[in-house]
Amino acid sequence: MEKKRILSGMRPSGRLHLGNYAGALENWVKLQNDYDCYYFVADWHALTTNPLAAFDVEENTIQMVIDWLSAGIKPDLPLFVQSRVKEHAELHLLFSMLITKERLERNPTLKEQIRDLHKDTIIYGHLGYPVLQAADILMYKANLVPVGEDQLSHVEITREIARKFNQLYGEVFPEPQPKLTTFSRLPGLDGRKMGKSNNNFILISDPPEEIHKKVRTAITDPQKVRRGDPGHPDICNVFKYHQKFNPDETEQIRTDCESGALGCVACKQRAAEKIADYFAPFREKRAHFESHPDDVRDIINEGTKKAKAVAQQTMDDVHKAMKMG
Ligand code: TRP
C-alpha cells in the first residue's frame, strides 16, 4: 500500500530547544518510517511577525536543519526551504481569493498572537499567514499534517480552501487531516512555556556543562527549601524533565522527593546528567555536520529540488483546472 503523505514545517528559529524537540521534532523522527514525509523551513512565515527576520533566516535555517539531522531526520527526505519553491507564493495568491477577511479574523490562534504582541493593528501578511500555510500543505497534496493544538485552526482553514477550490474549479486537492502531536508539555526552567524569548530554554545542542549550569537555575517546588523538606513532584519543572528523559528512575525520584530523602541539588544533578546523555549522539552528529557545511547545503538543495518537482506538477494541475496561468 502506498504510504500516506505528511507535510510539516517549522519557522527558522535557529538552534532548537527541548520544547521544540518534545513538541515536534521527536514526532517528525518517528513519523518518517511510516509516512511519505516532506519537512520544510517556513522562512516566509518568519516575516509575518517581523520583516527584519529576513537577515537571520539563512543562518537560522542551517542551524535548525543541522538539529533536524542530528535528531535522526533522514537526509534523503525532501527537506526544503519554502522561499526557494516560489510556487508557494503563486498558490498563496490564488488561494487568497477564496477566503474572506472576516474568516481570517475569526482565527483563535491569530487572536492570541495579537494579544501577546500587544498591538491593535495587524500586518496584512500576518492576517493571511494561514492562507500561505494552506498553500504549503496543499502544494504537496498532503493527507496528514502533524501539528500542535495551536495550529488546528489553520488546518481547518486549509480544508475550507481546498473545498472551495475544488468546488469552483474542479477536484484538485485532497482535504488534509490534522495529526495531533500528543506530548507532555515540557516547561522552561522557570515554569513558563520554553522559548527563546523567555530565556528559559535548554538547547538540544548545549554541551553538558551548559545543561548542568542551566538546570541548576531551574525553579522546583517553592515549598521545598532544604533537603529533608517533603517535595511535590507534580508541581516541579525538574520532575517533568525526569519524566521525559529519565523514565526508568522517575518513580524512585518521586518517592524520594516526597519523603524528603532526595534534595533538589542532587535531583537536578541527575536530571542534567540524563538530559546530557540523551542528547550525546545528537551532539556527535552536529559536530560532523558543522565540519561539513557543504553536506548540509547539498541535503537542502536536493530536498528543494524534489519538492519543486512536486510543486510544479501541482501548479500544472491548478492551471489546467482554472484554465489560466
Ligand atoms: N505555522 C506553523 C507554525 O507557526 C509553521 C508552518 C507553516 C506549518 N506552514 C506549515 C506547519 C504547514 C505545518 C504545515 O508553527
mmCIF file of C-alpha atoms and ligand atoms in Angstrom:
data_model
loop_
_atom_site.group_PDB
_atom_site.id
_atom_site.type_symbol
_atom_site.label_atom_id
_atom_site.label_comp_id
_atom_site.label_asym_id
_atom_site.label_seq_id
_atom_site.Cartn_x
_atom_site.Cartn_y
_atom_site.Cartn_z
ATOM 1 C CA MET A 1 0.000 0.000 0.000
ATOM 2 C CA GLU A 2 1.230 3.451 -0.780
ATOM 3 C CA LYS A 3 2.297 5.464 2.213
ATOM 4 C CA LYS A 4 0.209 8.439 3.193
ATOM 5 C CA ARG A 5 1.862 11.786 2.719
ATOM 6 C CA ILE A 6 2.768 14.038 5.598
ATOM 7 C CA LEU A 7 3.835 17.640 5.398
ATOM 8 C CA SER A 8 5.058 19.763 8.249
ATOM 9 C CA GLY A 9 7.071 22.928 8.665
ATOM 10 C CA MET A 10 8.902 24.925 11.276
ATOM 11 C CA ARG A 11 9.786 28.576 11.278
ATOM 12 C CA PRO A 12 13.560 29.058 11.124
ATOM 13 C CA SER A 13 14.273 29.720 14.785
ATOM 14 C CA GLY A 14 17.914 28.614 14.745
ATOM 15 C CA ARG A 15 19.108 26.004 17.202
ATOM 16 C CA LEU A 16 16.171 24.101 18.664
ATOM 17 C CA HIS A 17 15.402 23.728 22.358
ATOM 18 C CA LEU A 18 13.983 20.837 24.340
ATOM 19 C CA GLY A 19 10.468 22.216 23.940
ATOM 20 C CA ASN A 20 10.799 22.136 20.137
ATOM 21 C CA TYR A 21 12.142 18.618 20.390
ATOM 22 C CA ALA A 22 9.406 17.213 22.619
ATOM 23 C CA GLY A 23 6.713 19.214 20.848
ATOM 24 C CA ALA A 24 7.541 18.459 17.232
ATOM 25 C CA LEU A 25 10.925 17.161 16.155
ATOM 26 C CA GLU A 26 10.796 13.908 18.117
ATOM 27 C CA ASN A 27 7.491 13.180 16.438
ATOM 28 C CA TRP A 28 8.859 14.012 12.967
ATOM 29 C CA VAL A 29 11.607 11.444 13.504
ATOM 30 C CA LYS A 30 9.059 8.765 14.409
ATOM 31 C CA LEU A 31 6.744 9.548 11.504
ATOM 32 C CA GLN A 32 9.386 9.294 8.796
ATOM 33 C CA ASN A 33 9.304 5.489 8.874
ATOM 34 C CA ASP A 34 5.592 5.075 8.305
ATOM 35 C CA TYR A 35 4.778 8.000 6.045
ATOM 36 C CA ASP A 36 5.999 9.778 2.954
ATOM 37 C CA CYS A 37 7.285 12.848 4.782
ATOM 38 C CA TYR A 38 8.005 16.349 3.480
ATOM 39 C CA TYR A 39 9.590 18.662 6.048
ATOM 40 C CA PHE A 40 10.344 22.278 5.355
ATOM 41 C CA VAL A 41 11.677 25.525 6.739
ATOM 42 C CA ALA A 42 8.814 28.019 6.768
ATOM 43 C CA ASP A 43 11.020 31.046 6.223
ATOM 44 C CA TRP A 44 8.410 33.351 4.672
ATOM 45 C CA HIS A 45 6.312 32.695 7.750
ATOM 46 C CA ALA A 46 9.082 34.170 9.895
ATOM 47 C CA LEU A 47 8.497 37.558 8.228
ATOM 48 C CA THR A 48 4.818 37.684 9.182
ATOM 49 C CA THR A 49 5.651 38.810 12.705
ATOM 50 C CA ASN A 50 8.971 40.544 11.953
ATOM 51 C CA PRO A 51 10.081 41.605 8.466
ATOM 52 C CA LEU A 52 13.659 42.099 9.713
ATOM 53 C CA ALA A 53 13.857 38.379 10.483
ATOM 54 C CA ALA A 54 14.935 38.125 6.829
ATOM 55 C CA PHE A 55 18.523 38.913 7.775
ATOM 56 C CA ASP A 56 18.713 35.972 10.190
ATOM 57 C CA VAL A 57 16.918 33.446 8.018
ATOM 58 C CA GLU A 58 19.947 31.941 6.297
ATOM 59 C CA GLU A 59 21.945 31.192 9.429
ATOM 60 C CA ASN A 60 18.860 30.107 11.388
ATOM 61 C CA THR A 61 17.828 27.757 8.603
ATOM 62 C CA ILE A 62 21.201 25.999 8.570
ATOM 63 C CA GLN A 63 21.321 25.671 12.346
ATOM 64 C CA MET A 64 17.794 24.318 12.519
ATOM 65 C CA VAL A 65 18.326 21.805 9.729
ATOM 66 C CA ILE A 66 21.514 20.608 11.457
ATOM 67 C CA ASP A 67 19.370 19.952 14.528
ATOM 68 C CA TRP A 68 16.854 18.012 12.409
ATOM 69 C CA LEU A 69 19.634 15.853 11.003
ATOM 70 C CA SER A 70 21.274 15.435 14.403
ATOM 71 C CA ALA A 71 17.976 14.172 15.781
ATOM 72 C CA GLY A 72 17.831 11.495 13.109
ATOM 73 C CA ILE A 73 15.758 13.021 10.328
ATOM 74 C CA LYS A 74 16.852 11.150 7.218
ATOM 75 C CA PRO A 75 18.932 13.292 4.874
ATOM 76 C CA ASP A 76 17.338 11.782 1.765
ATOM 77 C CA LEU A 77 13.857 13.052 2.644
ATOM 78 C CA PRO A 78 12.597 16.102 0.801
ATOM 79 C CA LEU A 79 13.868 18.659 3.330
ATOM 80 C CA PHE A 80 13.369 22.057 1.763
ATOM 81 C CA VAL A 81 13.180 25.791 2.197
ATOM 82 C CA GLN A 82 9.858 27.459 1.430
ATOM 83 C CA SER A 83 11.258 30.641 -0.148
ATOM 84 C CA ARG A 84 13.164 28.587 -2.691
ATOM 85 C CA VAL A 85 9.990 26.995 -4.031
ATOM 86 C CA LYS A 86 8.350 30.113 -5.473
ATOM 87 C CA GLU A 87 5.259 28.121 -6.428
ATOM 88 C CA HIS A 88 4.127 28.575 -2.805
ATOM 89 C CA ALA A 89 3.777 32.306 -3.480
ATOM 90 C CA GLU A 90 1.631 31.807 -6.567
ATOM 91 C CA LEU A 91 -0.644 29.289 -4.875
ATOM 92 C CA HIS A 92 -0.947 31.610 -1.889
ATOM 93 C CA LEU A 93 -2.078 34.416 -4.196
ATOM 94 C CA LEU A 94 -4.706 32.236 -5.866
ATOM 95 C CA PHE A 95 -5.965 30.941 -2.507
ATOM 96 C CA SER A 96 -6.231 34.475 -1.155
ATOM 97 C CA MET A 97 -9.268 34.928 -3.439
ATOM 98 C CA LEU A 98 -11.051 32.004 -1.801
ATOM 99 C CA ILE A 99 -11.373 33.216 1.771
ATOM 100 C CA THR A 100 -12.788 36.318 3.417
ATOM 101 C CA LYS A 101 -11.014 38.706 5.724
ATOM 102 C CA GLU A 102 -13.746 38.077 8.299
ATOM 103 C CA ARG A 103 -12.997 34.352 8.284
ATOM 104 C CA LEU A 104 -9.309 35.042 8.896
ATOM 105 C CA GLU A 105 -10.124 37.464 11.711
ATOM 106 C CA ARG A 106 -12.089 34.727 13.476
ATOM 107 C CA ASN A 107 -8.926 32.591 13.763
ATOM 108 C CA PRO A 108 -8.403 31.993 17.506
ATOM 109 C CA THR A 109 -4.633 31.417 17.136
ATOM 110 C CA LEU A 110 -4.282 34.806 15.467
ATOM 111 C CA LYS A 111 -6.317 36.496 18.210
ATOM 112 C CA GLU A 112 -3.977 35.028 20.793
ATOM 113 C CA GLN A 113 -0.881 36.171 18.911
ATOM 114 C CA ILE A 114 -2.235 39.697 18.583
ATOM 115 C CA ARG A 115 -2.944 39.735 22.294
ATOM 116 C CA ASP A 116 0.637 38.618 23.023
ATOM 117 C CA LEU A 117 2.068 41.275 20.720
ATOM 118 C CA HIS A 118 0.023 43.996 22.496
ATOM 119 C CA LYS A 119 -0.951 45.565 19.184
ATOM 120 C CA ASP A 120 -4.297 46.759 17.932
ATOM 121 C CA THR A 121 -3.340 46.684 14.287
ATOM 122 C CA ILE A 122 -2.225 43.766 12.194
ATOM 123 C CA ILE A 123 0.075 43.296 9.233
ATOM 124 C CA TYR A 124 -1.751 42.040 6.136
ATOM 125 C CA GLY A 125 0.698 39.131 5.742
ATOM 126 C CA HIS A 126 0.190 38.120 9.355
ATOM 127 C CA LEU A 127 -3.598 38.060 8.967
ATOM 128 C CA GLY A 128 -3.127 35.970 5.835
ATOM 129 C CA TYR A 129 -0.465 33.555 7.004
ATOM 130 C CA PRO A 130 -2.905 30.654 7.379
ATOM 131 C CA VAL A 131 -3.564 31.078 3.639
ATOM 132 C CA LEU A 132 0.169 30.728 2.987
ATOM 133 C CA GLN A 133 0.114 27.697 5.252
ATOM 134 C CA ALA A 134 -2.766 26.253 3.204
ATOM 135 C CA ALA A 135 -0.606 26.696 0.083
ATOM 136 C CA ASP A 136 2.300 24.925 1.844
ATOM 137 C CA ILE A 137 0.125 21.959 2.726
ATOM 138 C CA LEU A 138 -1.983 21.617 -0.413
ATOM 139 C CA MET A 139 1.005 22.097 -2.744
ATOM 140 C CA TYR A 140 2.114 18.587 -1.743
ATOM 141 C CA LYS A 141 -1.442 17.206 -1.545
ATOM 142 C CA ALA A 142 -0.634 16.075 1.980
ATOM 143 C CA ASN A 143 -3.036 13.677 3.678
ATOM 144 C CA LEU A 144 -1.876 14.420 7.202
ATOM 145 C CA VAL A 145 -0.409 17.447 8.911
ATOM 146 C CA PRO A 146 1.274 16.862 12.271
ATOM 147 C CA VAL A 147 0.615 19.950 14.364
ATOM 148 C CA GLY A 148 0.193 21.113 17.912
ATOM 149 C CA GLU A 149 -3.188 22.249 19.164
ATOM 150 C CA ASP A 150 -2.495 25.907 18.339
ATOM 151 C CA GLN A 151 -2.311 25.034 14.643
ATOM 152 C CA LEU A 152 -5.575 23.090 14.396
ATOM 153 C CA SER A 153 -7.457 26.169 13.250
ATOM 154 C CA HIS A 154 -5.007 26.558 10.377
ATOM 155 C CA VAL A 155 -5.580 23.032 9.151
ATOM 156 C CA GLU A 156 -9.300 23.763 9.283
ATOM 157 C CA ILE A 157 -8.779 26.875 7.123
ATOM 158 C CA THR A 158 -6.718 24.716 4.743
ATOM 159 C CA ARG A 159 -9.598 22.250 4.444
ATOM 160 C CA GLU A 160 -12.049 25.050 3.710
ATOM 161 C CA ILE A 161 -9.782 26.466 0.999
ATOM 162 C CA ALA A 162 -9.344 23.015 -0.578
ATOM 163 C CA ARG A 163 -13.131 22.532 -0.647
ATOM 164 C CA LYS A 164 -13.695 25.971 -2.136
ATOM 165 C CA PHE A 165 -11.077 25.482 -4.851
ATOM 166 C CA ASN A 166 -12.431 22.043 -5.790
ATOM 167 C CA GLN A 167 -15.974 23.352 -5.879
ATOM 168 C CA LEU A 168 -15.132 26.330 -8.120
ATOM 169 C CA TYR A 169 -12.531 24.843 -10.453
ATOM 170 C CA GLY A 170 -12.736 21.059 -10.173
ATOM 171 C CA GLU A 171 -11.253 18.387 -7.964
ATOM 172 C CA VAL A 172 -7.536 19.079 -7.472
ATOM 173 C CA PHE A 173 -6.851 18.961 -3.736
ATOM 174 C CA PRO A 174 -7.458 16.309 -1.065
ATOM 175 C CA GLU A 175 -8.709 17.640 2.282
ATOM 176 C CA PRO A 176 -5.869 17.078 4.749
ATOM 177 C CA GLN A 177 -6.431 15.843 8.289
ATOM 178 C CA PRO A 178 -4.574 17.204 11.282
ATOM 179 C CA LYS A 179 -2.473 14.698 13.177
ATOM 180 C CA LEU A 180 -2.324 15.973 16.721
ATOM 181 C CA THR A 181 1.039 15.653 18.385
ATOM 182 C CA THR A 182 0.487 14.300 21.867
ATOM 183 C CA PHE A 183 3.307 15.054 24.201
ATOM 184 C CA SER A 184 3.970 16.028 27.748
ATOM 185 C CA ARG A 185 4.460 19.750 27.521
ATOM 186 C CA LEU A 186 7.998 20.469 28.688
ATOM 187 C CA PRO A 187 8.110 23.633 30.767
ATOM 188 C CA GLY A 188 11.002 26.071 30.623
ATOM 189 C CA LEU A 189 13.458 26.386 33.504
ATOM 190 C CA ASP A 190 11.175 28.947 35.152
ATOM 191 C CA GLY A 191 7.946 27.037 34.554
ATOM 192 C CA ARG A 192 6.698 29.224 31.702
ATOM 193 C CA LYS A 193 6.472 27.830 28.180
ATOM 194 C CA MET A 194 10.009 27.068 26.993
ATOM 195 C CA GLY A 195 11.001 29.663 24.412
ATOM 196 C CA LYS A 196 13.897 31.671 23.113
ATOM 197 C CA SER A 197 12.281 34.964 24.091
ATOM 198 C CA ASN A 198 11.640 33.732 27.637
ATOM 199 C CA ASN A 199 15.326 32.909 28.099
ATOM 200 C CA ASN A 200 14.376 29.742 29.977
ATOM 201 C CA PHE A 201 15.488 27.122 27.499
ATOM 202 C CA ILE A 202 17.958 24.274 27.146
ATOM 203 C CA LEU A 203 19.171 23.690 23.594
ATOM 204 C CA ILE A 204 19.424 20.165 22.270
ATOM 205 C CA SER A 205 22.957 21.154 21.201
ATOM 206 C CA ASP A 206 24.003 22.580 24.588
ATOM 207 C CA PRO A 207 27.218 20.965 25.892
ATOM 208 C CA PRO A 208 26.874 19.015 29.167
ATOM 209 C CA GLU A 209 28.392 21.813 31.311
ATOM 210 C CA GLU A 210 25.839 24.235 29.923
ATOM 211 C CA ILE A 211 22.976 21.809 30.604
ATOM 212 C CA HIS A 212 24.165 21.399 34.209
ATOM 213 C CA LYS A 213 24.509 25.150 34.642
ATOM 214 C CA LYS A 214 21.014 25.796 33.300
ATOM 215 C CA VAL A 215 19.290 23.011 35.210
ATOM 216 C CA ARG A 216 20.831 24.308 38.440
ATOM 217 C CA THR A 217 18.862 27.532 37.926
ATOM 218 C CA ALA A 218 15.555 25.719 37.373
ATOM 219 C CA ILE A 219 12.649 26.522 39.651
ATOM 220 C CA THR A 220 11.490 23.473 41.613
ATOM 221 C CA ASP A 221 8.780 23.119 44.252
ATOM 222 C CA PRO A 222 8.907 26.518 46.039
ATOM 223 C CA GLN A 223 7.898 24.919 49.354
ATOM 224 C CA LYS A 224 10.864 22.579 49.332
ATOM 225 C CA VAL A 225 13.530 24.879 50.711
ATOM 226 C CA ARG A 226 16.103 22.472 52.079
ATOM 227 C CA ARG A 227 16.904 18.824 51.756
ATOM 228 C CA GLY A 228 14.626 16.892 54.114
ATOM 229 C CA ASP A 229 11.584 19.030 53.284
ATOM 230 C CA PRO A 230 8.962 16.860 51.575
ATOM 231 C CA GLY A 231 8.599 17.897 47.908
ATOM 232 C CA HIS A 232 5.722 17.901 45.417
ATOM 233 C CA PRO A 233 6.997 16.437 42.150
ATOM 234 C CA ASP A 234 3.811 17.221 40.262
ATOM 235 C CA ILE A 235 4.426 20.948 40.506
ATOM 236 C CA CYS A 236 8.188 20.677 39.887
ATOM 237 C CA ASN A 237 9.692 21.574 36.497
ATOM 238 C CA VAL A 238 12.724 19.367 37.015
ATOM 239 C CA PHE A 239 10.469 16.378 37.683
ATOM 240 C CA LYS A 240 8.964 16.936 34.213
ATOM 241 C CA TYR A 241 12.475 16.641 32.787
ATOM 242 C CA HIS A 242 12.938 13.343 34.650
ATOM 243 C CA GLN A 243 9.630 12.064 33.259
ATOM 244 C CA LYS A 244 10.791 12.828 29.742
ATOM 245 C CA PHE A 245 14.494 11.964 29.842
ATOM 246 C CA ASN A 246 14.820 9.624 32.803
ATOM 247 C CA PRO A 247 11.683 7.462 32.737
ATOM 248 C CA ASP A 248 13.292 4.459 34.466
ATOM 249 C CA GLU A 249 14.099 6.362 37.644
ATOM 250 C CA THR A 250 11.028 8.566 37.730
ATOM 251 C CA GLU A 251 9.069 6.583 40.332
ATOM 252 C CA GLN A 252 12.063 6.312 42.662
ATOM 253 C CA ILE A 253 12.641 10.031 42.351
ATOM 254 C CA ARG A 254 9.009 10.730 43.156
ATOM 255 C CA THR A 255 9.198 8.596 46.297
ATOM 256 C CA ASP A 256 12.487 10.104 47.448
ATOM 257 C CA CYS A 257 11.389 13.667 46.703
ATOM 258 C CA GLU A 258 8.120 13.231 48.571
ATOM 259 C CA SER A 259 9.817 11.654 51.594
ATOM 260 C CA GLY A 260 12.482 14.340 51.684
ATOM 261 C CA ALA A 261 15.322 11.864 51.168
ATOM 262 C CA LEU A 262 16.245 13.470 47.835
ATOM 263 C CA GLY A 263 17.237 17.123 47.800
ATOM 264 C CA CYS A 264 16.815 19.428 44.817
ATOM 265 C CA VAL A 265 20.542 19.803 44.230
ATOM 266 C CA ALA A 266 21.078 16.070 43.722
ATOM 267 C CA CYS A 267 17.830 15.725 41.801
ATOM 268 C CA LYS A 268 18.857 18.486 39.383
ATOM 269 C CA GLN A 269 22.296 16.981 39.015
ATOM 270 C CA ARG A 270 20.728 13.675 37.970
ATOM 271 C CA ALA A 271 18.295 15.318 35.555
ATOM 272 C CA ALA A 272 21.129 17.248 33.914
ATOM 273 C CA GLU A 273 23.180 14.065 33.521
ATOM 274 C CA LYS A 274 20.267 12.291 31.897
ATOM 275 C CA ILE A 275 19.497 15.154 29.523
ATOM 276 C CA ALA A 276 23.166 15.389 28.573
ATOM 277 C CA ASP A 277 23.302 11.619 27.940
ATOM 278 C CA TYR A 278 20.121 11.633 25.900
ATOM 279 C CA PHE A 279 21.477 14.235 23.500
ATOM 280 C CA ALA A 280 25.066 12.934 23.345
ATOM 281 C CA PRO A 281 24.547 11.192 19.978
ATOM 282 C CA PHE A 282 22.880 14.351 18.667
ATOM 283 C CA ARG A 283 25.921 16.423 19.621
ATOM 284 C CA GLU A 284 28.166 13.983 17.853
ATOM 285 C CA LYS A 285 26.181 14.219 14.628
ATOM 286 C CA ARG A 286 26.072 18.002 14.912
ATOM 287 C CA ALA A 287 29.858 18.096 15.187
ATOM 288 C CA HIS A 288 30.037 16.137 11.935
ATOM 289 C CA PHE A 289 27.711 18.486 10.067
ATOM 290 C CA GLU A 290 29.404 21.568 11.499
ATOM 291 C CA SER A 291 32.667 20.406 9.996
ATOM 292 C CA HIS A 292 30.931 19.502 6.713
ATOM 293 C CA PRO A 293 28.699 22.514 5.993
ATOM 294 C CA ASP A 294 28.587 21.647 2.297
ATOM 295 C CA ASP A 295 26.858 18.371 3.152
ATOM 296 C CA VAL A 296 24.056 20.311 4.816
ATOM 297 C CA ARG A 297 23.730 22.636 1.828
ATOM 298 C CA ASP A 298 23.645 19.638 -0.531
ATOM 299 C CA ILE A 299 20.917 17.960 1.525
ATOM 300 C CA ILE A 300 18.797 21.119 1.391
ATOM 301 C CA ASN A 301 19.487 21.593 -2.340
ATOM 302 C CA GLU A 302 18.473 18.019 -3.134
ATOM 303 C CA GLY A 303 15.363 18.231 -0.944
ATOM 304 C CA THR A 304 14.367 21.517 -2.505
ATOM 305 C CA LYS A 305 14.737 20.013 -5.973
ATOM 306 C CA LYS A 306 12.419 17.130 -5.058
ATOM 307 C CA ALA A 307 9.884 19.483 -3.522
ATOM 308 C CA LYS A 308 9.995 21.768 -6.545
ATOM 309 C CA ALA A 309 9.207 18.886 -8.903
ATOM 310 C CA VAL A 310 6.047 18.096 -6.918
ATOM 311 C CA ALA A 311 5.128 21.783 -6.673
ATOM 312 C CA GLN A 312 5.417 22.266 -10.429
ATOM 313 C CA GLN A 313 3.174 19.272 -11.027
ATOM 314 C CA THR A 314 0.568 20.659 -8.641
ATOM 315 C CA MET A 315 0.689 24.082 -10.295
ATOM 316 C CA ASP A 316 0.130 22.394 -13.670
ATOM 317 C CA ASP A 317 -2.990 20.774 -12.218
ATOM 318 C CA VAL A 318 -4.076 24.148 -10.838
ATOM 319 C CA HIS A 319 -3.537 25.968 -14.143
ATOM 320 C CA LYS A 320 -5.430 23.299 -16.061
ATOM 321 C CA ALA A 321 -8.339 23.361 -13.625
ATOM 322 C CA MET A 322 -8.526 27.165 -13.730
ATOM 323 C CA LYS A 323 -7.876 27.336 -17.487
ATOM 324 C CA MET A 324 -5.422 30.067 -16.654
ATOM 325 C CA GLY A 325 -1.754 30.582 -15.933
HETATM 326 N N1 TRP B 1 2.516 27.976 11.030
HETATM 327 C C1 TRP B 1 3.412 26.972 11.570
HETATM 328 C C2 TRP B 1 3.995 27.498 12.870
HETATM 329 O O1 TRP B 1 3.978 28.693 13.102
HETATM 330 C C3 TRP B 1 4.533 26.635 10.636
HETATM 331 C C4 TRP B 1 4.006 26.147 9.329
HETATM 332 C C5 TRP B 1 3.973 26.847 8.170
HETATM 333 C C6 TRP B 1 3.451 24.865 9.064
HETATM 334 N N2 TRP B 1 3.415 26.079 7.193
HETATM 335 C C7 TRP B 1 3.094 24.893 7.705
HETATM 336 C C8 TRP B 1 3.204 23.739 9.844
HETATM 337 C C9 TRP B 1 2.485 23.782 7.097
HETATM 338 C C10 TRP B 1 2.586 22.653 9.233
HETATM 339 C C11 TRP B 1 2.234 22.670 7.878
HETATM 340 O O2 TRP B 1 4.465 26.707 13.646
#
